[in-house]
């Protein structure tokens, strides 16, 4: 991989990059000047140290338009900004990248004390994150070690921990209208814990908003003490399950039904090998597992002081104020590029 350092104004630099890298860049990070009220805290710029908010937005607009042209379909852009300008800059990003492609505001806790603040200390910055196409799943999940409570299944004798819910999330196209075969009913007997998944609805009527127009209760089972558990609604529409009826029948021993404040919900059990199960000092069973979780929106492990220390170690002195530290930038690259060396830019 070739590393290139371009010195000069960023607009002609972006134009130059377009020649070779149009729609080839996976991630871009920018750290614009935040405005003249805060210029004392940041590096000198080529804008006479007097970037008003209007000038900041006017300067960024054509550069963001070029940045969008550089991004791949699964590309993302991160932008550091302070709380005074975040709302205005987000409107500009919404206009260029589309509001639906907004991933999240990330809060970077800088770890700097401002004990002389007039009102409230400013200890954080915001990092705006936008995708070129949110449908491309541009942000990676993070593998994390997690301690989980372990149970022993009475029927099979296997160890397990509680997995995710079986109902489809809204972000996964989880409507019965889109997946008309995944709306079957769990008939559950709370007295015996018996579970019977049954296809008891009219697939042609899945657009109806009233479940009574879609489903036909199995009266025989209800008279035997069974209750019906159906996919929870998704907004104005009807929900669906993650598993097909066939898979659920094959994996029926993994189905776990729990009674909560909103009624009965369906989960599935994640089996464990006995060697994975440990016992704590109180005799409770647990296991350490690797889970994939979306990155959190709060970054509290990369204080701003690290950047200053890193720069002084390289240059021998404090060259400019408040440089971003490499730990923060590495994290942004980690959550936005694949583990296989995807090309990055910024």
CSV table of C-alpha atoms in Angstrom, one decimal:
chain,number,residue,atom,x,y,z
A,1,UNK,CA,0.0,0.0,0.0
A,2,UNK,CA,1.4,3.4,-0.9
A,3,UNK,CA,1.3,6.2,1.7
A,4,UNK,CA,0.9,9.7,0.3
A,5,UNK,CA,1.4,13.0,2.1
A,6,UNK,CA,-0.1,16.1,0.4
A,7,UNK,CA,0.9,19.5,1.6
A,8,UNK,CA,-1.3,22.4,0.6
A,9,UNK,CA,-4.9,23.6,0.6
A,10,UNK,CA,-7.2,20.6,1.0
A,11,UNK,CA,-9.6,21.6,-1.9
A,12,UNK,CA,-7.1,21.2,-4.8
A,13,UNK,CA,-5.8,18.2,-2.9
A,14,UNK,CA,-9.2,16.6,-3.0
A,15,UNK,CA,-9.6,17.4,-6.7
A,16,UNK,CA,-6.3,15.8,-7.3
A,17,UNK,CA,-7.2,12.7,-5.4
A,18,UNK,CA,-10.4,12.3,-7.4
A,19,UNK,CA,-8.4,11.5,-10.5
A,20,UNK,CA,-7.1,8.2,-9.0
A,21,UNK,CA,-9.4,7.5,-6.0
A,22,UNK,CA,-13.0,8.4,-7.1
A,23,UNK,CA,-15.3,6.0,-5.3
A,24,UNK,CA,-12.4,4.0,-3.9
A,25,UNK,CA,-11.9,5.4,-0.4
A,26,UNK,CA,-13.4,3.5,2.6
A,27,UNK,CA,-13.1,6.1,5.4
A,28,UNK,CA,-12.4,9.8,5.6
A,29,UNK,CA,-11.6,11.7,8.8
A,30,UNK,CA,-11.7,15.5,8.9
A,31,UNK,CA,-10.9,17.9,11.7
A,32,UNK,CA,-11.9,21.4,10.5
A,33,UNK,CA,-11.3,24.7,12.3
A,34,UNK,CA,-14.2,25.2,14.7
A,35,UNK,CA,-14.7,29.0,14.5
A,36,UNK,CA,-13.0,32.1,15.7
A,37,UNK,CA,-14.4,31.9,19.3
A,38,UNK,CA,-12.2,28.8,19.8
A,39,UNK,CA,-9.3,29.5,17.5
A,40,UNK,CA,-7.0,30.0,20.5
A,41,UNK,CA,-7.4,26.3,21.3
A,42,UNK,CA,-6.5,25.0,17.8
A,43,UNK,CA,-3.8,24.9,15.2
A,44,UNK,CA,-3.2,28.1,13.1
A,45,UNK,CA,-5.1,27.8,9.8
A,46,UNK,CA,-4.8,29.4,6.3
A,47,UNK,CA,-8.0,31.4,7.0
A,48,UNK,CA,-6.5,34.3,9.0
A,49,UNK,CA,-7.6,32.7,12.3
A,50,UNK,CA,-11.0,34.2,11.9
A,51,UNK,CA,-13.3,31.4,10.7
A,52,UNK,CA,-16.9,32.5,11.4
A,53,UNK,CA,-19.6,30.0,11.4
A,54,UNK,CA,-20.8,31.1,7.9
A,55,UNK,CA,-17.3,30.9,6.5
A,56,UNK,CA,-16.8,27.5,8.1
A,57,UNK,CA,-19.9,26.1,6.5
A,58,UNK,CA,-19.2,27.8,3.1
A,59,UNK,CA,-15.6,26.5,3.2
A,60,UNK,CA,-16.7,22.9,4.1
A,61,UNK,CA,-19.6,22.5,1.6
A,62,UNK,CA,-17.6,22.1,-1.6
A,63,UNK,CA,-15.0,20.0,0.2
A,64,UNK,CA,-17.6,17.6,1.6
A,65,UNK,CA,-19.1,17.3,-1.9
A,66,UNK,CA,-15.7,16.2,-3.2
A,67,UNK,CA,-15.3,13.9,-0.2
A,68,UNK,CA,-18.6,12.1,-1.0
A,69,UNK,CA,-17.3,11.5,-4.6
A,70,UNK,CA,-14.2,9.8,-3.1
A,71,UNK,CA,-16.1,7.4,-0.9
A,72,UNK,CA,-17.0,3.9,-1.9
A,73,UNK,CA,-20.6,2.8,-1.6
A,74,UNK,CA,-19.8,1.3,1.8
A,75,UNK,CA,-17.6,4.3,2.8
A,76,UNK,CA,-18.0,6.5,5.9
A,77,UNK,CA,-16.8,10.0,6.9
A,78,UNK,CA,-16.0,11.2,10.4
A,79,UNK,CA,-15.9,14.8,11.3
A,80,UNK,CA,-14.7,16.3,14.7
A,81,UNK,CA,-16.6,19.3,15.8
A,82,UNK,CA,-17.4,21.2,19.0
A,83,UNK,CA,-20.8,21.6,20.6
A,84,UNK,CA,-21.2,25.2,19.4
A,85,UNK,CA,-21.1,24.2,15.7
A,86,UNK,CA,-22.3,20.6,15.8
A,87,UNK,CA,-26.0,21.4,15.1
A,88,UNK,CA,-25.1,23.7,12.1
A,89,UNK,CA,-22.6,21.2,10.7
A,90,UNK,CA,-25.0,18.3,11.0
A,91,UNK,CA,-27.5,20.2,8.8
A,92,UNK,CA,-24.8,20.6,6.2
A,93,UNK,CA,-24.0,16.9,6.3
A,94,UNK,CA,-27.7,16.0,6.1
A,95,UNK,CA,-27.9,18.1,3.0
A,96,UNK,CA,-24.9,16.5,1.3
A,97,UNK,CA,-25.0,12.9,2.5
A,98,UNK,CA,-28.7,12.6,3.3
A,99,UNK,CA,-30.3,12.5,6.7
A,100,UNK,CA,-31.0,8.8,6.4
A,101,UNK,CA,-27.2,8.1,6.0
A,102,UNK,CA,-26.5,9.6,9.5
A,103,UNK,CA,-24.9,6.9,11.6
A,104,UNK,CA,-24.5,8.6,14.9
A,105,UNK,CA,-23.0,11.4,16.9
A,106,UNK,CA,-20.1,10.0,18.8
A,107,UNK,CA,-19.1,11.8,22.1
A,108,UNK,CA,-15.3,11.9,22.6
A,109,UNK,CA,-14.5,12.5,26.3
A,110,UNK,CA,-11.2,14.5,26.1
A,111,UNK,CA,-10.4,14.2,29.7
A,112,UNK,CA,-9.4,17.8,30.0
A,113,UNK,CA,-10.4,19.8,33.2
A,114,UNK,CA,-11.7,23.3,32.7
A,115,UNK,CA,-12.2,24.4,36.3
A,116,UNK,CA,-12.3,28.0,35.3
A,117,UNK,CA,-15.4,27.6,33.1
A,118,UNK,CA,-18.1,30.3,33.7
A,119,UNK,CA,-20.9,27.8,33.6
A,120,UNK,CA,-20.3,24.1,32.6
A,121,UNK,CA,-17.0,22.6,31.7
A,122,UNK,CA,-16.5,21.6,28.1
A,123,UNK,CA,-14.8,18.2,28.4
A,124,UNK,CA,-15.9,16.6,25.2
A,125,UNK,CA,-16.0,16.9,21.4
A,126,UNK,CA,-18.5,15.5,19.0
A,127,UNK,CA,-17.6,13.3,16.1
A,128,UNK,CA,-20.2,13.2,13.3
A,129,UNK,CA,-20.4,9.9,11.4
A,130,UNK,CA,-22.1,9.6,8.0
A,131,UNK,CA,-22.3,6.7,5.6
A,132,UNK,CA,-22.4,7.2,1.8
A,133,UNK,CA,-25.0,4.4,1.8
A,134,UNK,CA,-26.4,3.3,5.2
A,135,UNK,CA,-27.8,0.1,3.6
A,136,UNK,CA,-24.2,-1.1,2.9
A,137,UNK,CA,-23.6,-1.8,6.7
A,138,UNK,CA,-20.5,0.4,6.7
A,139,UNK,CA,-19.8,0.2,10.5
A,140,UNK,CA,-18.3,-3.0,12.0
A,141,UNK,CA,-19.4,-4.7,15.2
A,142,UNK,CA,-16.8,-5.0,17.9
A,143,UNK,CA,-15.8,-8.3,19.4
A,144,UNK,CA,-15.9,-8.0,23.2
A,145,UNK,CA,-15.5,-10.5,26.1
A,146,UNK,CA,-18.6,-10.6,28.1
A,147,UNK,CA,-19.6,-12.5,31.3
A,148,UNK,CA,-22.9,-14.3,31.0
A,149,UNK,CA,-25.1,-16.2,33.4
A,150,UNK,CA,-25.3,-19.9,32.6
A,151,UNK,CA,-28.3,-22.2,33.1
A,152,UNK,CA,-28.7,-26.0,32.7
A,153,UNK,CA,-31.5,-27.2,30.5
A,154,UNK,CA,-33.7,-29.6,32.4
A,155,UNK,CA,-34.8,-31.5,29.2
A,156,UNK,CA,-31.4,-32.0,27.4
A,157,UNK,CA,-29.0,-31.5,30.3
A,158,UNK,CA,-27.0,-29.0,28.2
A,159,UNK,CA,-25.6,-25.7,29.5
A,160,UNK,CA,-26.8,-22.5,27.9
A,161,UNK,CA,-27.0,-18.7,28.2
A,162,UNK,CA,-29.9,-16.6,27.0
A,163,UNK,CA,-29.4,-15.5,23.5
A,164,UNK,CA,-31.2,-12.7,21.6
A,165,UNK,CA,-34.9,-12.3,21.1
A,166,UNK,CA,-36.4,-14.2,18.2
A,167,UNK,CA,-38.4,-11.2,17.0
A,168,UNK,CA,-37.0,-9.4,14.0
A,169,UNK,CA,-35.7,-5.9,14.6
A,170,UNK,CA,-37.1,-3.0,12.6
A,171,UNK,CA,-33.6,-2.3,11.1
A,172,UNK,CA,-33.6,-5.8,9.6
A,173,UNK,CA,-36.7,-5.3,7.4
A,174,UNK,CA,-38.7,-7.0,10.2
A,175,UNK,CA,-42.2,-6.6,9.0
A,176,UNK,CA,-44.6,-9.4,8.2
A,177,UNK,CA,-45.5,-7.7,5.0
A,178,UNK,CA,-41.9,-8.1,3.8
A,179,UNK,CA,-41.5,-11.6,5.2
A,180,UNK,CA,-45.0,-13.2,5.0
A,181,UNK,CA,-43.8,-16.7,6.0
A,182,UNK,CA,-42.3,-15.6,9.4
A,183,UNK,CA,-45.4,-14.7,11.3
A,184,UNK,CA,-46.4,-18.1,12.8
A,185,UNK,CA,-47.7,-18.3,16.4
A,186,UNK,CA,-46.1,-19.9,19.5
A,187,UNK,CA,-48.8,-21.7,21.5
A,188,UNK,CA,-47.4,-21.9,25.0
A,189,UNK,CA,-48.7,-23.7,28.0
A,190,UNK,CA,-47.4,-21.8,31.2
A,191,UNK,CA,-48.4,-24.8,33.4
A,192,UNK,CA,-46.4,-27.4,31.5
A,193,UNK,CA,-44.0,-25.2,29.5
A,194,UNK,CA,-45.0,-27.0,26.4
A,195,UNK,CA,-44.4,-25.1,23.2
A,196,UNK,CA,-46.1,-25.6,19.8
A,197,UNK,CA,-45.2,-23.4,16.9
A,198,UNK,CA,-48.1,-23.3,14.4
A,199,UNK,CA,-48.8,-21.6,11.1
A,200,UNK,CA,-52.2,-20.2,11.8
A,201,UNK,CA,-52.7,-17.1,9.6
A,202,UNK,CA,-53.6,-16.0,6.1
A,203,UNK,CA,-50.5,-14.9,4.2
A,204,UNK,CA,-52.7,-13.0,1.8
A,205,UNK,CA,-54.0,-10.8,4.6
A,206,UNK,CA,-50.6,-9.8,6.1
A,207,UNK,CA,-51.1,-6.1,5.1
A,208,UNK,CA,-54.0,-5.8,7.5
A,209,UNK,CA,-53.2,-3.8,10.6
A,210,UNK,CA,-55.6,-5.8,12.9
A,211,UNK,CA,-54.2,-9.1,13.9
A,212,UNK,CA,-57.7,-10.5,14.2
A,213,UNK,CA,-58.0,-10.1,10.4
A,214,UNK,CA,-54.8,-12.2,9.9
A,215,UNK,CA,-54.7,-14.9,12.6
A,216,UNK,CA,-57.2,-17.7,13.4
A,217,UNK,CA,-56.7,-19.0,17.0
A,218,UNK,CA,-56.5,-22.7,17.6
A,219,UNK,CA,-59.5,-23.0,19.9
A,220,UNK,CA,-58.6,-26.6,20.9
A,221,UNK,CA,-55.2,-25.6,22.2
A,222,UNK,CA,-56.5,-22.5,24.0
A,223,UNK,CA,-59.1,-24.6,25.8
A,224,UNK,CA,-56.2,-26.8,27.0
A,225,UNK,CA,-54.6,-23.8,28.6
A,226,UNK,CA,-52.3,-22.6,25.9
A,227,UNK,CA,-51.7,-18.9,25.2
A,228,UNK,CA,-50.8,-17.3,21.9
A,229,UNK,CA,-47.5,-15.5,21.4
A,230,UNK,CA,-47.1,-13.7,18.1
A,231,UNK,CA,-44.4,-11.4,16.8
A,232,UNK,CA,-44.6,-7.9,18.4
A,233,UNK,CA,-45.7,-5.1,16.1
A,234,UNK,CA,-43.1,-3.0,14.3
A,235,UNK,CA,-44.4,0.5,14.3
A,236,UNK,CA,-47.7,0.6,12.4
A,237,UNK,CA,-47.2,-2.9,10.9
A,238,UNK,CA,-47.0,-6.5,12.0
A,239,UNK,CA,-43.7,-8.0,13.1
A,240,UNK,CA,-42.1,-11.3,12.2
A,241,UNK,CA,-39.7,-13.9,13.6
A,242,UNK,CA,-36.0,-14.4,12.7
A,243,UNK,CA,-36.4,-18.1,12.1
A,244,UNK,CA,-38.6,-20.0,9.7
A,245,UNK,CA,-41.2,-22.4,11.1
A,246,UNK,CA,-39.1,-25.3,9.8
A,247,UNK,CA,-36.0,-24.1,11.6
A,248,UNK,CA,-37.9,-23.4,14.8
A,249,UNK,CA,-39.4,-27.0,14.7
A,250,UNK,CA,-35.8,-28.4,14.3
A,251,UNK,CA,-34.5,-26.2,17.1
A,252,UNK,CA,-37.5,-26.4,19.4
A,253,UNK,CA,-35.2,-27.4,22.4
A,254,UNK,CA,-33.5,-24.0,22.0
A,255,UNK,CA,-36.7,-21.9,22.3
A,256,UNK,CA,-36.9,-20.0,25.6
A,257,UNK,CA,-40.1,-18.2,26.6
A,258,UNK,CA,-40.0,-15.6,29.3
A,259,UNK,CA,-42.7,-13.6,31.0
A,260,UNK,CA,-41.8,-9.9,31.4
A,261,UNK,CA,-43.6,-6.6,32.1
A,262,UNK,CA,-44.9,-6.5,28.5
A,263,UNK,CA,-46.1,-10.1,28.5
A,264,UNK,CA,-44.4,-13.2,27.1
A,265,UNK,CA,-41.4,-12.9,24.8
A,266,UNK,CA,-39.5,-15.5,22.8
A,267,UNK,CA,-35.7,-15.9,23.0
A,268,UNK,CA,-33.4,-18.7,22.0
A,269,UNK,CA,-30.8,-20.6,24.0
A,270,UNK,CA,-27.1,-20.5,23.1
A,271,UNK,CA,-25.6,-23.9,23.9
A,272,UNK,CA,-22.3,-24.1,25.7
A,273,UNK,CA,-19.7,-26.8,26.0
A,274,UNK,CA,-19.3,-28.0,29.6
A,275,UNK,CA,-15.6,-26.9,29.6
A,276,UNK,CA,-16.7,-23.3,29.0
A,277,UNK,CA,-18.8,-23.2,32.1
A,278,UNK,CA,-17.3,-21.9,35.4
A,279,UNK,CA,-18.6,-21.4,38.9
A,280,UNK,CA,-18.1,-18.2,40.9
A,281,UNK,CA,-17.5,-18.0,44.7
A,282,UNK,CA,-21.2,-18.0,45.3
A,283,UNK,CA,-21.7,-21.2,43.3
A,284,UNK,CA,-23.4,-19.4,40.4
A,285,UNK,CA,-22.6,-20.7,36.9
A,286,UNK,CA,-21.1,-18.3,34.3
A,287,UNK,CA,-19.1,-18.3,31.1
A,288,UNK,CA,-16.9,-15.8,29.3
A,289,UNK,CA,-18.0,-15.4,25.7
A,290,UNK,CA,-17.1,-13.3,22.7
A,291,UNK,CA,-20.0,-11.1,21.6
A,292,UNK,CA,-20.3,-8.9,18.6
A,293,UNK,CA,-21.8,-5.6,19.6
A,294,UNK,CA,-22.2,-2.3,17.7
A,295,UNK,CA,-19.6,0.3,18.7
A,296,UNK,CA,-20.8,2.6,21.5
A,297,UNK,CA,-21.4,6.3,20.9
A,298,UNK,CA,-19.2,7.3,23.9
A,299,UNK,CA,-15.4,7.2,23.6
A,300,UNK,CA,-13.7,7.5,26.9
A,301,UNK,CA,-10.4,5.8,26.4
A,302,UNK,CA,-8.4,8.3,24.3
A,303,UNK,CA,-7.8,11.5,26.2
A,304,UNK,CA,-6.7,14.6,24.3
A,305,UNK,CA,-3.5,14.8,26.3
A,306,UNK,CA,-2.2,11.6,24.6
A,307,UNK,CA,-2.0,13.4,21.3
A,308,UNK,CA,0.1,16.2,22.8
A,309,UNK,CA,2.5,13.6,24.4
A,310,UNK,CA,2.8,11.7,21.1
A,311,UNK,CA,3.6,14.8,19.1
A,312,UNK,CA,6.2,16.0,21.6
A,313,UNK,CA,7.9,12.6,21.4
A,314,UNK,CA,8.1,12.8,17.6
A,315,UNK,CA,8.9,16.5,17.2
A,316,UNK,CA,10.8,17.2,20.4
A,317,UNK,CA,8.5,20.1,21.4
A,318,UNK,CA,4.9,21.2,21.4
A,319,UNK,CA,4.4,22.2,17.8
A,320,UNK,CA,0.7,23.1,17.9
A,321,UNK,CA,-2.2,22.8,20.3
A,322,UNK,CA,-4.6,19.9,20.8
A,323,UNK,CA,-3.5,17.3,18.2
A,324,UNK,CA,-5.7,14.3,17.9
A,325,UNK,CA,-4.2,11.2,19.3
A,326,UNK,CA,-3.6,8.0,17.3
A,327,UNK,CA,-5.6,5.9,19.7
A,328,UNK,CA,-8.8,7.8,18.7
A,329,UNK,CA,-8.0,7.6,15.0
A,330,UNK,CA,-7.1,3.9,15.2
A,331,UNK,CA,-10.5,3.2,16.9
A,332,UNK,CA,-12.4,5.1,14.1
A,333,UNK,CA,-10.5,3.0,11.5
A,334,UNK,CA,-11.2,-0.2,13.4
A,335,UNK,CA,-15.0,0.3,13.4
A,336,UNK,CA,-15.2,1.4,9.8
A,337,UNK,CA,-12.7,-0.9,7.9
A,338,UNK,CA,-12.6,-4.6,7.5
A,339,UNK,CA,-9.9,-6.8,9.2
A,340,UNK,CA,-8.5,-7.6,5.8
A,341,UNK,CA,-6.6,-4.4,5.1
A,342,UNK,CA,-9.3,-2.3,3.3
A,343,UNK,CA,-7.8,0.9,1.9
A,344,UNK,CA,-8.4,3.9,4.1
A,345,UNK,CA,-8.2,7.6,3.4
A,346,UNK,CA,-8.5,10.8,5.2
